[in-house]
Amino acid sequence: MIIRRGDIASVLNDREGAIFFVSGVSNSSETNESEFYREIELLDKQDKTKCLFYFSSISVDDIEKVGNNKYLQHKLRMELLIKSNFENYNIIRIGNITWGSNPNTFINYIKNKKKKGEPVDIKDEYKYIIDKQQLLLLTDNLPLTGQNTISAFGKMAKVNELI
């Protein structure tokens, strides 16, 4: 069962016995607590006997980035809720996706700025980029039993090279 629609949901292959929970907060700039609670409430309604697939952020691996970032704090809170309430789960920490139409993804932010002829704020940093095939390789092959937390780094790219 695939919960919700969106860029990640659009590429997933449904699997018997699995819940792909892709209705989360996708905007890393989100600060509205009601959005975070909406996701928590929806998670609580899921069948705890099935294997839950949750898509978190690779950035939660960097404790310095989490700091006061409400989005990353929320992602960690969701991971803890899953670990406490589901016997079987796959938490997949991913970087930036390369597909889709969500304007809040990093790649689409750059595309939209360039399309409008607006300057793109370029930071001297690296981003982790994951494509559809990499994500499907994971989701199609992860077991439906066990407690797994996977950091799917994908490809590391310098921001100015992406632009």
PDB file of C-alpha atoms in Angstrom:
ATOM      1  CA  MET A   1       0.000   0.000   0.000  1.00  0.00           C
ATOM      2  CA  ILE A   2       1.326   3.426  -0.950  1.00  0.00           C
ATOM      3  CA  ILE A   3       0.071   6.169   1.356  1.00  0.00           C
ATOM      4  CA  ARG A   4      -0.322   9.468  -0.504  1.00  0.00           C
ATOM      5  CA  ARG A   5       0.778  10.837  -3.811  1.00  0.00           C
ATOM      6  CA  GLY A   6       3.824  12.825  -4.707  1.00  0.00           C
ATOM      7  CA  ASP A   7       7.183  12.623  -6.367  1.00  0.00           C
ATOM      8  CA  ILE A   8       8.499   9.655  -4.382  1.00  0.00           C
ATOM      9  CA  ALA A   9       5.173   7.799  -4.424  1.00  0.00           C
ATOM     10  CA  SER A  10       4.985   8.187  -8.208  1.00  0.00           C
ATOM     11  CA  VAL A  11       7.942   5.846  -8.784  1.00  0.00           C
ATOM     12  CA  LEU A  12       7.395   3.181  -6.116  1.00  0.00           C
ATOM     13  CA  ASN A  13       6.363  -0.380  -6.862  1.00  0.00           C
ATOM     14  CA  ASP A  14       3.709  -1.505  -4.401  1.00  0.00           C
ATOM     15  CA  ARG A  15       4.569  -4.649  -2.432  1.00  0.00           C
ATOM     16  CA  GLU A  16       2.260  -7.048  -0.617  1.00  0.00           C
ATOM     17  CA  GLY A  17       2.704  -6.692   3.153  1.00  0.00           C
ATOM     18  CA  ALA A  18       4.345  -3.268   2.927  1.00  0.00           C
ATOM     19  CA  ILE A  19       3.178   0.242   3.674  1.00  0.00           C
ATOM     20  CA  PHE A  20       5.062   2.945   1.809  1.00  0.00           C
ATOM     21  CA  PHE A  21       4.470   5.980   3.982  1.00  0.00           C
ATOM     22  CA  VAL A  22       5.185   8.887   1.652  1.00  0.00           C
ATOM     23  CA  SER A  23       2.809  11.463   3.008  1.00  0.00           C
ATOM     24  CA  GLY A  24       5.400  13.247   5.063  1.00  0.00           C
ATOM     25  CA  VAL A  25       6.513  16.818   5.245  1.00  0.00           C
ATOM     26  CA  SER A  26       8.667  17.369   2.151  1.00  0.00           C
ATOM     27  CA  ASN A  27       9.605  21.014   2.567  1.00  0.00           C
ATOM     28  CA  SER A  28      12.836  21.220   4.551  1.00  0.00           C
ATOM     29  CA  SER A  29      11.993  24.851   5.383  1.00  0.00           C
ATOM     30  CA  GLU A  30       8.699  23.867   7.032  1.00  0.00           C
ATOM     31  CA  THR A  31       8.163  25.231  10.561  1.00  0.00           C
ATOM     32  CA  ASN A  32       4.389  24.869  10.899  1.00  0.00           C
ATOM     33  CA  GLU A  33       3.738  22.434  13.762  1.00  0.00           C
ATOM     34  CA  SER A  34       0.323  21.514  12.337  1.00  0.00           C
ATOM     35  CA  GLU A  35       2.055  19.979   9.288  1.00  0.00           C
ATOM     36  CA  PHE A  36       4.265  17.888  11.539  1.00  0.00           C
ATOM     37  CA  TYR A  37       1.321  16.727  13.660  1.00  0.00           C
ATOM     38  CA  ARG A  38      -0.678  15.841  10.530  1.00  0.00           C
ATOM     39  CA  GLU A  39       2.043  13.379   9.592  1.00  0.00           C
ATOM     40  CA  ILE A  40       2.257  11.956  13.127  1.00  0.00           C
ATOM     41  CA  GLU A  41      -1.510  11.414  13.249  1.00  0.00           C
ATOM     42  CA  LEU A  42      -1.520   9.690   9.860  1.00  0.00           C
ATOM     43  CA  LEU A  43       1.350   7.435  10.927  1.00  0.00           C
ATOM     44  CA  ASP A  44      -0.570   6.412  14.043  1.00  0.00           C
ATOM     45  CA  LYS A  45      -3.457   5.142  11.861  1.00  0.00           C
ATOM     46  CA  GLN A  46      -1.282   2.677   9.926  1.00  0.00           C
ATOM     47  CA  ASP A  47      -1.438  -1.104  10.340  1.00  0.00           C
ATOM     48  CA  LYS A  48       1.352  -1.912  12.797  1.00  0.00           C
ATOM     49  CA  THR A  49       1.522  -5.548  11.625  1.00  0.00           C
ATOM     50  CA  LYS A  50       2.845  -4.604   8.187  1.00  0.00           C
ATOM     51  CA  CYS A  51       6.332  -3.475   7.269  1.00  0.00           C
ATOM     52  CA  LEU A  52       6.494   0.311   7.137  1.00  0.00           C
ATOM     53  CA  PHE A  53       8.775   2.088   4.670  1.00  0.00           C
ATOM     54  CA  TYR A  54       9.492   5.658   5.747  1.00  0.00           C
ATOM     55  CA  PHE A  55      11.493   8.214   3.792  1.00  0.00           C
ATOM     56  CA  SER A  56      13.568  10.388   6.052  1.00  0.00           C
ATOM     57  CA  SER A  57      16.400  12.799   5.297  1.00  0.00           C
ATOM     58  CA  ILE A  58      20.083  12.009   4.902  1.00  0.00           C
ATOM     59  CA  SER A  59      20.697  15.241   6.842  1.00  0.00           C
ATOM     60  CA  VAL A  60      19.621  13.645  10.131  1.00  0.00           C
ATOM     61  CA  ASP A  61      22.974  11.838  10.036  1.00  0.00           C
ATOM     62  CA  ASP A  62      24.636  15.218  10.659  1.00  0.00           C
ATOM     63  CA  ILE A  63      23.785  16.180  14.240  1.00  0.00           C
ATOM     64  CA  GLU A  64      25.109  19.709  13.677  1.00  0.00           C
ATOM     65  CA  LYS A  65      22.560  20.253  10.908  1.00  0.00           C
ATOM     66  CA  VAL A  66      19.711  19.012  13.099  1.00  0.00           C
ATOM     67  CA  GLY A  67      20.333  21.635  15.806  1.00  0.00           C
ATOM     68  CA  ASN A  68      17.305  23.934  15.824  1.00  0.00           C
ATOM     69  CA  ASN A  69      16.035  22.811  12.414  1.00  0.00           C
ATOM     70  CA  LYS A  70      12.363  21.932  13.009  1.00  0.00           C
ATOM     71  CA  TYR A  71      12.129  19.815   9.863  1.00  0.00           C
ATOM     72  CA  LEU A  72      15.085  17.604  10.813  1.00  0.00           C
ATOM     73  CA  GLN A  73      13.922  17.394  14.425  1.00  0.00           C
ATOM     74  CA  HIS A  74      10.576  16.210  13.079  1.00  0.00           C
ATOM     75  CA  LYS A  75      12.223  13.577  10.873  1.00  0.00           C
ATOM     76  CA  LEU A  76      14.094  12.202  13.886  1.00  0.00           C
ATOM     77  CA  ARG A  77      10.892  12.217  15.938  1.00  0.00           C
ATOM     78  CA  MET A  78       9.118  10.249  13.182  1.00  0.00           C
ATOM     79  CA  GLU A  79      11.950   7.711  13.095  1.00  0.00           C
ATOM     80  CA  LEU A  80      11.649   7.214  16.859  1.00  0.00           C
ATOM     81  CA  LEU A  81       7.872   6.781  16.603  1.00  0.00           C
ATOM     82  CA  ILE A  82       8.313   4.154  13.904  1.00  0.00           C
ATOM     83  CA  LYS A  83      10.963   2.294  15.900  1.00  0.00           C
ATOM     84  CA  SER A  84       8.695   2.325  18.965  1.00  0.00           C
ATOM     85  CA  ASN A  85       5.468   1.269  17.234  1.00  0.00           C
ATOM     86  CA  PHE A  86       6.316  -1.001  14.294  1.00  0.00           C
ATOM     87  CA  GLU A  87       7.853  -4.450  14.578  1.00  0.00           C
ATOM     88  CA  ASN A  88       9.087  -4.316  10.982  1.00  0.00           C
ATOM     89  CA  TYR A  89      10.258  -1.187   9.225  1.00  0.00           C
ATOM     90  CA  ASN A  90      12.653   0.248   6.686  1.00  0.00           C
ATOM     91  CA  ILE A  91      13.632   3.825   7.384  1.00  0.00           C
ATOM     92  CA  ILE A  92      15.358   5.134   4.289  1.00  0.00           C
ATOM     93  CA  ARG A  93      17.329   8.335   4.713  1.00  0.00           C
ATOM     94  CA  ILE A  94      17.654   9.862   1.274  1.00  0.00           C
ATOM     95  CA  GLY A  95      19.244  12.901  -0.240  1.00  0.00           C
ATOM     96  CA  ASN A  96      17.738  15.143  -2.878  1.00  0.00           C
ATOM     97  CA  ILE A  97      15.625  13.458  -5.547  1.00  0.00           C
ATOM     98  CA  THR A  98      16.234  14.215  -9.215  1.00  0.00           C
ATOM     99  CA  TRP A  99      12.651  13.925 -10.480  1.00  0.00           C
ATOM    100  CA  GLY A 100       9.193  15.277  -9.869  1.00  0.00           C
ATOM    101  CA  SER A 101       7.287  18.534  -9.717  1.00  0.00           C
ATOM    102  CA  ASN A 102       7.417  19.440  -6.019  1.00  0.00           C
ATOM    103  CA  PRO A 103       8.754  23.026  -5.975  1.00  0.00           C
ATOM    104  CA  ASN A 104      10.270  22.438  -2.528  1.00  0.00           C
ATOM    105  CA  THR A 105      12.903  19.944  -3.676  1.00  0.00           C
ATOM    106  CA  PHE A 106      16.407  21.291  -4.126  1.00  0.00           C
ATOM    107  CA  ILE A 107      16.684  20.359  -7.806  1.00  0.00           C
ATOM    108  CA  ASN A 108      13.292  21.912  -8.654  1.00  0.00           C
ATOM    109  CA  TYR A 109      14.201  25.034  -6.692  1.00  0.00           C
ATOM    110  CA  ILE A 110      17.219  25.468  -8.978  1.00  0.00           C
ATOM    111  CA  LYS A 111      15.201  24.678 -12.133  1.00  0.00           C
ATOM    112  CA  ASN A 112      12.466  27.177 -11.213  1.00  0.00           C
ATOM    113  CA  LYS A 113      14.959  29.948 -10.417  1.00  0.00           C
ATOM    114  CA  LYS A 114      16.756  29.408 -13.726  1.00  0.00           C
ATOM    115  CA  LYS A 115      13.456  29.277 -15.651  1.00  0.00           C
ATOM    116  CA  LYS A 116      12.470  32.657 -14.170  1.00  0.00           C
ATOM    117  CA  GLY A 117      15.910  34.084 -14.875  1.00  0.00           C
ATOM    118  CA  GLU A 118      16.464  34.675 -11.178  1.00  0.00           C
ATOM    119  CA  PRO A 119      19.851  34.235  -9.506  1.00  0.00           C
ATOM    120  CA  VAL A 120      20.461  31.008  -7.638  1.00  0.00           C
ATOM    121  CA  ASP A 121      22.091  31.310  -4.238  1.00  0.00           C
ATOM    122  CA  ILE A 122      25.123  29.066  -4.629  1.00  0.00           C
ATOM    123  CA  LYS A 123      26.788  27.768  -1.493  1.00  0.00           C
ATOM    124  CA  ASP A 124      30.171  26.114  -1.511  1.00  0.00           C
ATOM    125  CA  GLU A 125      28.841  22.747  -0.382  1.00  0.00           C
ATOM    126  CA  TYR A 126      27.999  19.260  -1.509  1.00  0.00           C
ATOM    127  CA  LYS A 127      24.560  17.664  -1.799  1.00  0.00           C
ATOM    128  CA  TYR A 128      23.622  14.020  -2.042  1.00  0.00           C
ATOM    129  CA  ILE A 129      21.488  13.259  -5.081  1.00  0.00           C
ATOM    130  CA  ILE A 130      19.438  10.096  -5.576  1.00  0.00           C
ATOM    131  CA  ASP A 131      17.705   9.098  -8.790  1.00  0.00           C
ATOM    132  CA  LYS A 132      14.645   6.919  -9.396  1.00  0.00           C
ATOM    133  CA  GLN A 133      16.628   3.796 -10.237  1.00  0.00           C
ATOM    134  CA  GLN A 134      18.687   3.998  -7.043  1.00  0.00           C
ATOM    135  CA  LEU A 135      15.580   4.437  -4.921  1.00  0.00           C
ATOM    136  CA  LEU A 136      13.747   1.571  -6.622  1.00  0.00           C
ATOM    137  CA  LEU A 137      16.739  -0.727  -6.217  1.00  0.00           C
ATOM    138  CA  LEU A 138      16.403  -0.188  -2.471  1.00  0.00           C
ATOM    139  CA  THR A 139      12.646  -0.285  -2.057  1.00  0.00           C
ATOM    140  CA  ASP A 140      12.175  -3.307  -4.302  1.00  0.00           C
ATOM    141  CA  ASN A 141      14.830  -5.340  -2.488  1.00  0.00           C
ATOM    142  CA  LEU A 142      14.676  -4.442   1.185  1.00  0.00           C
ATOM    143  CA  PRO A 143      13.215  -7.183   3.391  1.00  0.00           C
ATOM    144  CA  LEU A 144       9.738  -6.922   4.860  1.00  0.00           C
ATOM    145  CA  THR A 145      10.973  -8.190   8.210  1.00  0.00           C
ATOM    146  CA  GLY A 146      13.411  -6.602  10.606  1.00  0.00           C
ATOM    147  CA  GLN A 147      14.256  -3.119  11.759  1.00  0.00           C
ATOM    148  CA  ASN A 148      16.389  -1.361   9.165  1.00  0.00           C
ATOM    149  CA  THR A 149      17.644   2.207   8.949  1.00  0.00           C
ATOM    150  CA  ILE A 150      19.489   2.834   5.714  1.00  0.00           C
ATOM    151  CA  SER A 151      21.324   5.959   4.632  1.00  0.00           C
ATOM    152  CA  ALA A 152      21.012   6.058   0.845  1.00  0.00           C
ATOM    153  CA  PHE A 153      23.585   8.646  -0.093  1.00  0.00           C
ATOM    154  CA  GLY A 154      23.264   8.314  -3.852  1.00  0.00           C
ATOM    155  CA  LYS A 155      25.741  10.518  -5.676  1.00  0.00           C
ATOM    156  CA  MET A 156      27.618  13.365  -4.004  1.00  0.00           C
ATOM    157  CA  ALA A 157      27.675  16.502  -6.133  1.00  0.00           C
ATOM    158  CA  LYS A 158      29.012  20.011  -5.652  1.00  0.00           C
ATOM    159  CA  VAL A 159      26.140  22.528  -5.766  1.00  0.00           C
ATOM    160  CA  ASN A 160      27.758  24.736  -8.399  1.00  0.00           C
ATOM    161  CA  GLU A 161      28.135  21.655 -10.647  1.00  0.00           C
ATOM    162  CA  LEU A 162      24.389  20.966 -10.354  1.00  0.00           C
ATOM    163  CA  ILE A 163      23.573  24.450 -11.544  1.00  0.00           C
TER     164      ILE A 163
END
